[in-house]
mmCIF file of C-alpha atoms and ligand atoms in Angstrom:
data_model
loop_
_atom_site.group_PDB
_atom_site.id
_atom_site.type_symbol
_atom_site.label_atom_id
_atom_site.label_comp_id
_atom_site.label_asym_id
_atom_site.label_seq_id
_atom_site.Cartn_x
_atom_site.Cartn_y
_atom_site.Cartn_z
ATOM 1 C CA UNK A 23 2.274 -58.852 -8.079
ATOM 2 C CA UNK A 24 2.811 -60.744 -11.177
ATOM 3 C CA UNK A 25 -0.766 -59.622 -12.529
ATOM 4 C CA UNK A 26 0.187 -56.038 -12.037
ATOM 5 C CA UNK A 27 3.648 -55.934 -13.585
ATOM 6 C CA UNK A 28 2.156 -57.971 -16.982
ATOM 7 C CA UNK A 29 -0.963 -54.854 -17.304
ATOM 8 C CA UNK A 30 1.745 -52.137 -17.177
ATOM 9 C CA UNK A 31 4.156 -53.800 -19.759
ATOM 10 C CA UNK A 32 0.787 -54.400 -21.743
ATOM 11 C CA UNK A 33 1.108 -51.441 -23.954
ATOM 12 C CA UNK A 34 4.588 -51.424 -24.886
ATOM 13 C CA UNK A 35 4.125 -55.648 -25.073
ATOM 14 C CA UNK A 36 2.009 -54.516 -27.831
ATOM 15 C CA UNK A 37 4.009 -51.543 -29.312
ATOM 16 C CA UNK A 38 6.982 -54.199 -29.886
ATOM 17 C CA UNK A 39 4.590 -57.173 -31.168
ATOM 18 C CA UNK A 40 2.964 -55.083 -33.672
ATOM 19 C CA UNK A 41 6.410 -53.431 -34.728
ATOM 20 C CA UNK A 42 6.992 -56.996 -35.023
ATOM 21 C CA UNK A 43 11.093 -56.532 -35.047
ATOM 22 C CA UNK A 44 12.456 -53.238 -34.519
ATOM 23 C CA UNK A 45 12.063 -50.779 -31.029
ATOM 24 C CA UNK A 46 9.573 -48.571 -30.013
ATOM 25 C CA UNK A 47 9.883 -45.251 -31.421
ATOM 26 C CA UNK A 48 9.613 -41.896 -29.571
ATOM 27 C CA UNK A 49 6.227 -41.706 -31.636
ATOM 28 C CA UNK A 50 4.750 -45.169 -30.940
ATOM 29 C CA UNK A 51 5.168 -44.635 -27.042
ATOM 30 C CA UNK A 52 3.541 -41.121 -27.548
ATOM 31 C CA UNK A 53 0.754 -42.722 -28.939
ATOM 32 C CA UNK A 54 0.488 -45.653 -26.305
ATOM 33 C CA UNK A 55 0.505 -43.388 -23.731
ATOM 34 C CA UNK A 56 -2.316 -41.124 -25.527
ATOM 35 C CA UNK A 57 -3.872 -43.967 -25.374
ATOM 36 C CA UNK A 58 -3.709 -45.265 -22.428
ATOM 37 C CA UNK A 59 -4.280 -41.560 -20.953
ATOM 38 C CA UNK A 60 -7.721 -41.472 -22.794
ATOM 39 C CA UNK A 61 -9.057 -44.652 -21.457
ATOM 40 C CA UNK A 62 -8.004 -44.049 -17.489
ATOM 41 C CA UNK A 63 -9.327 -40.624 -17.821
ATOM 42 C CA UNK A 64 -13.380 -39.132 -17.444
ATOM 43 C CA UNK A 65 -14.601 -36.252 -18.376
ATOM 44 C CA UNK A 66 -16.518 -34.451 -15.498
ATOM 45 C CA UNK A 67 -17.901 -30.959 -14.895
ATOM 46 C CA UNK A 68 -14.906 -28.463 -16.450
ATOM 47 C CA UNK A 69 -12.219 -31.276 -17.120
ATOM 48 C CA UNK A 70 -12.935 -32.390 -20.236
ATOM 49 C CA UNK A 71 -11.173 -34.582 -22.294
ATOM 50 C CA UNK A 72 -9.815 -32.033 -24.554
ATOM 51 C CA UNK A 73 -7.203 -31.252 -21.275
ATOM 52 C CA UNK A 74 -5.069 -34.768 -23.200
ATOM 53 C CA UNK A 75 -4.674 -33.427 -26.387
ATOM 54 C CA UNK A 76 -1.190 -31.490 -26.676
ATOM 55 C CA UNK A 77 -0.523 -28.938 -28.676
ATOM 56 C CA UNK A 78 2.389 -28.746 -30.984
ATOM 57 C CA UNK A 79 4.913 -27.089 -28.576
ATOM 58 C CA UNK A 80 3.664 -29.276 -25.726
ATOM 59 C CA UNK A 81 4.540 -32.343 -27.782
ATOM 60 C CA UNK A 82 7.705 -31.480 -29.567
ATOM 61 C CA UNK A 83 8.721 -31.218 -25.933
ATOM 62 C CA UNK A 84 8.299 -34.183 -24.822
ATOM 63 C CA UNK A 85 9.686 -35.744 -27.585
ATOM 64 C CA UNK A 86 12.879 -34.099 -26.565
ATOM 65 C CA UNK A 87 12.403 -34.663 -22.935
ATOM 66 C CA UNK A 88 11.407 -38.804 -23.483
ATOM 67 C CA UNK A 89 14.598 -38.586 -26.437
ATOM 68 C CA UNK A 90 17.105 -36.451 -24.499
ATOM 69 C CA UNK A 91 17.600 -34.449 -27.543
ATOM 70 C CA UNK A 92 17.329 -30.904 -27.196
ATOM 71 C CA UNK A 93 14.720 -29.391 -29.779
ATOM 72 C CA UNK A 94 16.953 -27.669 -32.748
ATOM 73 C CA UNK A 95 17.345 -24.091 -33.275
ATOM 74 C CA UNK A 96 14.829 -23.037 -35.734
ATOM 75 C CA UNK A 97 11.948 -25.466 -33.660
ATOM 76 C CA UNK A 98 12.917 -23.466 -31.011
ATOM 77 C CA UNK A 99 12.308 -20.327 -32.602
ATOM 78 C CA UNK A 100 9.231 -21.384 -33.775
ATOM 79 C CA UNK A 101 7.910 -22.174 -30.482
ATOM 80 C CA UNK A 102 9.035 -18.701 -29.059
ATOM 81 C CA UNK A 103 8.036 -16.700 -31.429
ATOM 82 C CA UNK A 104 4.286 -18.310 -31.750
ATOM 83 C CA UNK A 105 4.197 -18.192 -27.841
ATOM 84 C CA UNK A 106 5.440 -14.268 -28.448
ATOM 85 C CA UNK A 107 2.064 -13.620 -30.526
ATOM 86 C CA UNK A 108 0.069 -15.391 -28.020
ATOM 87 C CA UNK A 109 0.804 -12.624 -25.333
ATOM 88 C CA UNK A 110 -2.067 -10.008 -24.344
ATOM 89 C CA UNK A 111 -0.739 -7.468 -23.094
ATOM 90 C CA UNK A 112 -2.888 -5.249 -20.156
ATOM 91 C CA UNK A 113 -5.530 -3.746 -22.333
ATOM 92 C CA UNK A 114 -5.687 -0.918 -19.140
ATOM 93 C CA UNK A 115 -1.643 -0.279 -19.950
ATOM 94 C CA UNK A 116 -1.770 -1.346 -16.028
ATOM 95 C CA UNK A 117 1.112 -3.689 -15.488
ATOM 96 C CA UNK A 118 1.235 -3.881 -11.655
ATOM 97 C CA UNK A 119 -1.991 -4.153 -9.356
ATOM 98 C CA UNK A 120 -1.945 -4.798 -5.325
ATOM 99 C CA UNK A 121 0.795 -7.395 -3.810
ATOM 100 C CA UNK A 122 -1.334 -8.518 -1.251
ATOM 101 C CA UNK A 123 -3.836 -9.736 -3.709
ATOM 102 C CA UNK A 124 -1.055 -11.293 -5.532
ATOM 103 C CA UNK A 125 0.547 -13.075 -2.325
ATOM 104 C CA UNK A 126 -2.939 -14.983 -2.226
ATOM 105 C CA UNK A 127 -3.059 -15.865 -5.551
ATOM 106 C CA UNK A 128 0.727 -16.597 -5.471
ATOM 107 C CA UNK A 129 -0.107 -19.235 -2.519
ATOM 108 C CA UNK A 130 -3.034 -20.731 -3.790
ATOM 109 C CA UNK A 131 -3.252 -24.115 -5.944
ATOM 110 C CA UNK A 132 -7.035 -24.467 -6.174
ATOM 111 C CA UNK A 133 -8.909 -24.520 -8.699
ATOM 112 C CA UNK A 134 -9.680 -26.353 -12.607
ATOM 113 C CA UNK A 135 -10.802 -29.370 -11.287
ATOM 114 C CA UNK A 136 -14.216 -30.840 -11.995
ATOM 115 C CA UNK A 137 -15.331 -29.078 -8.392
ATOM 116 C CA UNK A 138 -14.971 -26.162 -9.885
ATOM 117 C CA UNK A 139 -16.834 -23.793 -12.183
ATOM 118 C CA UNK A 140 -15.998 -22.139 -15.576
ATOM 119 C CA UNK A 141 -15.731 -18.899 -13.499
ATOM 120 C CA UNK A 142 -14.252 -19.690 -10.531
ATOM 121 C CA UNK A 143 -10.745 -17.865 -10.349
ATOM 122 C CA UNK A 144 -7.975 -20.009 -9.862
ATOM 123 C CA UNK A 145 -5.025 -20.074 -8.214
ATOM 124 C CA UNK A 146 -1.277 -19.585 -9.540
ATOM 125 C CA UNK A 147 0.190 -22.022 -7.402
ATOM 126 C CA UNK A 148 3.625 -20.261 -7.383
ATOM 127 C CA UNK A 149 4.819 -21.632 -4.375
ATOM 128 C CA UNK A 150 4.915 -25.010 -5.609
ATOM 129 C CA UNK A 151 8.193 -24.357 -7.436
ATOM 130 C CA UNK A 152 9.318 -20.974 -6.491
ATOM 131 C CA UNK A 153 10.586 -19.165 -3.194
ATOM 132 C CA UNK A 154 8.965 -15.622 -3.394
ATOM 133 C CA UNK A 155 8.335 -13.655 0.072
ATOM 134 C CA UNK A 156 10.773 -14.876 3.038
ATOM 135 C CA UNK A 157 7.880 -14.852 5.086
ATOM 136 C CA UNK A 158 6.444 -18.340 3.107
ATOM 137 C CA UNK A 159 9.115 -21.234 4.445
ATOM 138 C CA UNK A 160 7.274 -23.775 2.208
ATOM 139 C CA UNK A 161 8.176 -23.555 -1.552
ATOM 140 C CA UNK A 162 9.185 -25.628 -3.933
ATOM 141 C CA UNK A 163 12.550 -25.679 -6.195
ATOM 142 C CA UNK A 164 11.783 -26.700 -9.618
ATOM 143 C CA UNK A 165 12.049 -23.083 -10.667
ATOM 144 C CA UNK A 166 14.592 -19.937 -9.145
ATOM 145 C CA UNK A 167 13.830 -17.981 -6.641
ATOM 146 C CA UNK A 168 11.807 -14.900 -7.232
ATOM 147 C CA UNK A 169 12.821 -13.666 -3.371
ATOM 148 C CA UNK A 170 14.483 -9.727 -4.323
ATOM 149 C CA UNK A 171 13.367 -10.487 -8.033
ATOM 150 C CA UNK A 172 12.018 -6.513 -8.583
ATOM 151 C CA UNK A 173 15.162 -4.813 -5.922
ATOM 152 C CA UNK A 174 17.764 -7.509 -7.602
ATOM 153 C CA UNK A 175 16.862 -6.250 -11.675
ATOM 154 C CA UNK A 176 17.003 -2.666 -10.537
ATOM 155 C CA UNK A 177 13.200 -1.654 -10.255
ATOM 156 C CA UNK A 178 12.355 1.154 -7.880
ATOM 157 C CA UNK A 179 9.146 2.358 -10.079
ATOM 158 C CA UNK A 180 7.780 -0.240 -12.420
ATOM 159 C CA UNK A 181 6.270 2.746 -14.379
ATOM 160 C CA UNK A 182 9.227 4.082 -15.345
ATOM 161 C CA UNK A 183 10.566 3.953 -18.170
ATOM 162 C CA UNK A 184 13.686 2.336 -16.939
ATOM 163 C CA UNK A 185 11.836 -0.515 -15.408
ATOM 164 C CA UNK A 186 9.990 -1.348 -18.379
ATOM 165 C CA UNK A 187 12.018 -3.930 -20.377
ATOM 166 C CA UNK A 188 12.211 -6.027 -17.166
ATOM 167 C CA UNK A 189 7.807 -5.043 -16.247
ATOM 168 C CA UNK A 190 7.226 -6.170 -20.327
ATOM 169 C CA UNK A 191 9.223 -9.284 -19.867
ATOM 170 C CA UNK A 192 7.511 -10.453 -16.759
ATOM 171 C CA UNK A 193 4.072 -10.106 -18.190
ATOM 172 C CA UNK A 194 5.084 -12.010 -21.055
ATOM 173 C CA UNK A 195 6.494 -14.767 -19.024
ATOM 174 C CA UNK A 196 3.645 -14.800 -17.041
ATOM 175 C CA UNK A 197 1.479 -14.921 -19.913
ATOM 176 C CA UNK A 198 3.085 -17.641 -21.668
ATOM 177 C CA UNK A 199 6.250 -19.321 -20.699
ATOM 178 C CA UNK A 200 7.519 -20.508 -23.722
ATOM 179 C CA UNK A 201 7.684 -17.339 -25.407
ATOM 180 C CA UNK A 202 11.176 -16.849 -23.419
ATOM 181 C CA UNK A 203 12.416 -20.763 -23.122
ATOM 182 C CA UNK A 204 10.286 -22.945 -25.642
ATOM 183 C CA UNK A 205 10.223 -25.920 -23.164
ATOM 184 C CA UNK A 206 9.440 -24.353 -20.293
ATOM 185 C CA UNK A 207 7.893 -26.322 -17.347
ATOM 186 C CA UNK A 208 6.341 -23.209 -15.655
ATOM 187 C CA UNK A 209 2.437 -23.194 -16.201
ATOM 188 C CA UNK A 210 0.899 -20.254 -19.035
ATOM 189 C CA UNK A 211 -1.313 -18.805 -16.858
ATOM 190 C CA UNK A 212 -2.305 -15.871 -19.285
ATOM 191 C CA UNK A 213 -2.778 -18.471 -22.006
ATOM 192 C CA UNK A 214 -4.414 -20.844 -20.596
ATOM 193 C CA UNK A 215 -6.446 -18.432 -18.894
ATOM 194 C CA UNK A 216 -5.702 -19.841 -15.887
ATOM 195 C CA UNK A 217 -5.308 -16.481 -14.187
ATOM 196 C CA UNK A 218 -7.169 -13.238 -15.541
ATOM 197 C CA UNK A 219 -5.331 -9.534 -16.154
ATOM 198 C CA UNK A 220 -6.456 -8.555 -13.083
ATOM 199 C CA UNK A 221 -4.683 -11.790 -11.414
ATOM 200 C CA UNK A 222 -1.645 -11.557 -13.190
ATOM 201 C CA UNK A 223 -1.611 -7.633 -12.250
ATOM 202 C CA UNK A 224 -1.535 -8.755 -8.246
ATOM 203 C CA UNK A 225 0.884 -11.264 -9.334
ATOM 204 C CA UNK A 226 3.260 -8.714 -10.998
ATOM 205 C CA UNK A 227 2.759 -6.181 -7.883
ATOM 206 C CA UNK A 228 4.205 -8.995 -5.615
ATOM 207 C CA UNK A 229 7.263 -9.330 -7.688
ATOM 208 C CA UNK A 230 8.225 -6.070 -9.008
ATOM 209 C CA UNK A 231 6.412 -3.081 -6.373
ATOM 210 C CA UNK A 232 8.884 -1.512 -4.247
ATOM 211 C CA UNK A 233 6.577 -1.989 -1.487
ATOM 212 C CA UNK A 234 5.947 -5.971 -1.649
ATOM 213 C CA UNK A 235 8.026 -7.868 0.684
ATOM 214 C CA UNK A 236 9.087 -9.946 -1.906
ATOM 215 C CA UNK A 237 11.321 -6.779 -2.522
ATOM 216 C CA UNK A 238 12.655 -6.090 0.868
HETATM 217 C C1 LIG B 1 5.455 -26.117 -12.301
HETATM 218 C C2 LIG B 1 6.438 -25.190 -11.803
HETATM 219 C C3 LIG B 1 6.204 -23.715 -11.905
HETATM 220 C C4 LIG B 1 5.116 -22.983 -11.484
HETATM 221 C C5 LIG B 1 3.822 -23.508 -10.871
HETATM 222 C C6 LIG B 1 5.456 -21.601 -11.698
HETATM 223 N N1 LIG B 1 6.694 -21.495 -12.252
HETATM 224 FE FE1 LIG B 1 7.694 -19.784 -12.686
HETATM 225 N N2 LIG B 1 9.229 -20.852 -13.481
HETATM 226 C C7 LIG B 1 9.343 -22.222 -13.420
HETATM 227 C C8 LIG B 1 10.615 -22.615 -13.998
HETATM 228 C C9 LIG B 1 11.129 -24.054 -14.121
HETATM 229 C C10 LIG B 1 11.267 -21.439 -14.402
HETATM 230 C C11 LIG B 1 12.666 -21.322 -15.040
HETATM 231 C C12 LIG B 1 12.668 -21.810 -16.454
HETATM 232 C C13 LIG B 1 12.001 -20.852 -17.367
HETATM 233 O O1 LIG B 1 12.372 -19.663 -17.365
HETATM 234 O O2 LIG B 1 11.090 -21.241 -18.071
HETATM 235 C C14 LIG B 1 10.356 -20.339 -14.064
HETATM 236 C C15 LIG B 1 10.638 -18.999 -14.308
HETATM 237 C C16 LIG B 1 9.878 -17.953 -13.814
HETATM 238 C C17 LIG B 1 10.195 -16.542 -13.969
HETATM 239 C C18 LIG B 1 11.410 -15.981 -14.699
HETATM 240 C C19 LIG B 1 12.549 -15.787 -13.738
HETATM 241 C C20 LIG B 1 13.715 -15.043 -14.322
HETATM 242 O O3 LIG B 1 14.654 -14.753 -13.570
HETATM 243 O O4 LIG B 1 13.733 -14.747 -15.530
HETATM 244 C C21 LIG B 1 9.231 -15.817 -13.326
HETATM 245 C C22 LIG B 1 9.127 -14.313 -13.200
HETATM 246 C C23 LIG B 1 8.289 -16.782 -12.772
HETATM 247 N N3 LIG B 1 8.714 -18.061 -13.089
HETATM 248 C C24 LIG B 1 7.173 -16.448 -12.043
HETATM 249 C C25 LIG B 1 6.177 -17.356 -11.660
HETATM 250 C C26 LIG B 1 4.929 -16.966 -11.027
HETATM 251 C C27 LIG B 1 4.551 -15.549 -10.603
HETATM 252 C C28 LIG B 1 4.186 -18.104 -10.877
HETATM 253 C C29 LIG B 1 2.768 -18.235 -10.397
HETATM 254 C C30 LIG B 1 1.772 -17.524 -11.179
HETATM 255 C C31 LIG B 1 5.003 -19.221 -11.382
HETATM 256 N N4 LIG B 1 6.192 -18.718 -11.839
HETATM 257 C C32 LIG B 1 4.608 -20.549 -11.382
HETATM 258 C C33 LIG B 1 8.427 -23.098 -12.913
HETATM 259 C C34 LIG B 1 7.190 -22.758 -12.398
#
């Protein structure tokens, strides 16, 4: 027990030695943790390494998070707005594809793990934090539920013109999270390329067609 506790104080032992007098900053426990990240970590088939290293909005975030202080306005902003340019938007001006493909893809959390390949399609794993159909009793709560999310904005035809500010704002969201909320803990699953146009088309289809039970 004792041998445990002393390894997992070990980097912050050494944070506060080599500070010699004053407290860990936000920044020194980043970089122990980087640290210690790298060195429990192996790269193997797909997952590589380069998975640990965060990019700019990813770790202004979690200085905030670790801090408790909100990011300020114009940080925010920044975030948003680069996520904004990172959006593709359907180069087949298709925003909605078949619901039925997207309930699949909506239940399933496999995929980019050193099993896989770099062209095996993935999963969106959007049951893991949001109710969507009725018909799926296991969901998780970290995000709202998308149950009615097409009938409850008003959407009757997503190609109509009056559904397209909420069909545009979906994709993006879908595309990259932070774009809309800069510390959002929902997945980018355009961005990442987690999920491909055609994925993300299925996906939209189960949220915003008429037809998908999501919207019944
Ligand atoms: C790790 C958890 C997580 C996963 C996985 C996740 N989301 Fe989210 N999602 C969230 C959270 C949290 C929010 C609310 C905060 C925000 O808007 O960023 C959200 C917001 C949303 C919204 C906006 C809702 C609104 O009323 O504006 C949509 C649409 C959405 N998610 C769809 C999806 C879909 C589709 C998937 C699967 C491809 C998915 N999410 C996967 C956490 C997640």
């Amino acid at each position: 027990m004792k041998k445990i506790h002393s390894l997992v104080l070990l980097p912050v032992a050494a944070i506060v030695l080599s500070g010699c007098t004053s407290a860990p900053t936000p920044a020194d426990v980043n970089k122990a943790t980087a640290e210690m990240l790298k060195n429990s970590f192996q790269a193997r088939g797909i997952a590589t390494l380069d998975r640990l290293n965060q990019d700019q909005a990813n770790a202004e975030c979690a200085v905030a998070d670790a801090t408790g202080k909100p990011l300020d306005a114009k940080m925010t902003k920044a975030i948003e707005d680069a996520s904004m340019k990172t959006v593709k938007w359907p180069t087949d001006g298709k925003f909605i594809g078949d619901w039925k493909e997207g309930e699949k893809i909506a239940q399933s959390g496999r995929g980019l793990t050193w099993t896989d390949t770099a062209t095996s399609e993935n999963g969106g794993n959007c049951y893991n934090c949001h109710q969507i159909s009725k018909e799926e009793i296991s969901f998780g709560t970290l995000g709202p539920s998308l149950y009615n999310y097409g009938k409850l904005r008003g959407v009757t035809d997503p190609a109509s013109a009056g559904g397209k500010a909420i069909v545009e704002y979906t994709w993006g969201k879908l595309w990259n999270a932070r774009a809309y909320n800069a510390c959002s803990q929902m997945p980018r699953v355009g961005h990442m390329g987690i999920l491909n146009q055609k994925q993300i088309q299925d996906v939209m289809a189960l949220l915003l067609d008429p037809a998908s039970p999501v919207n019944k």
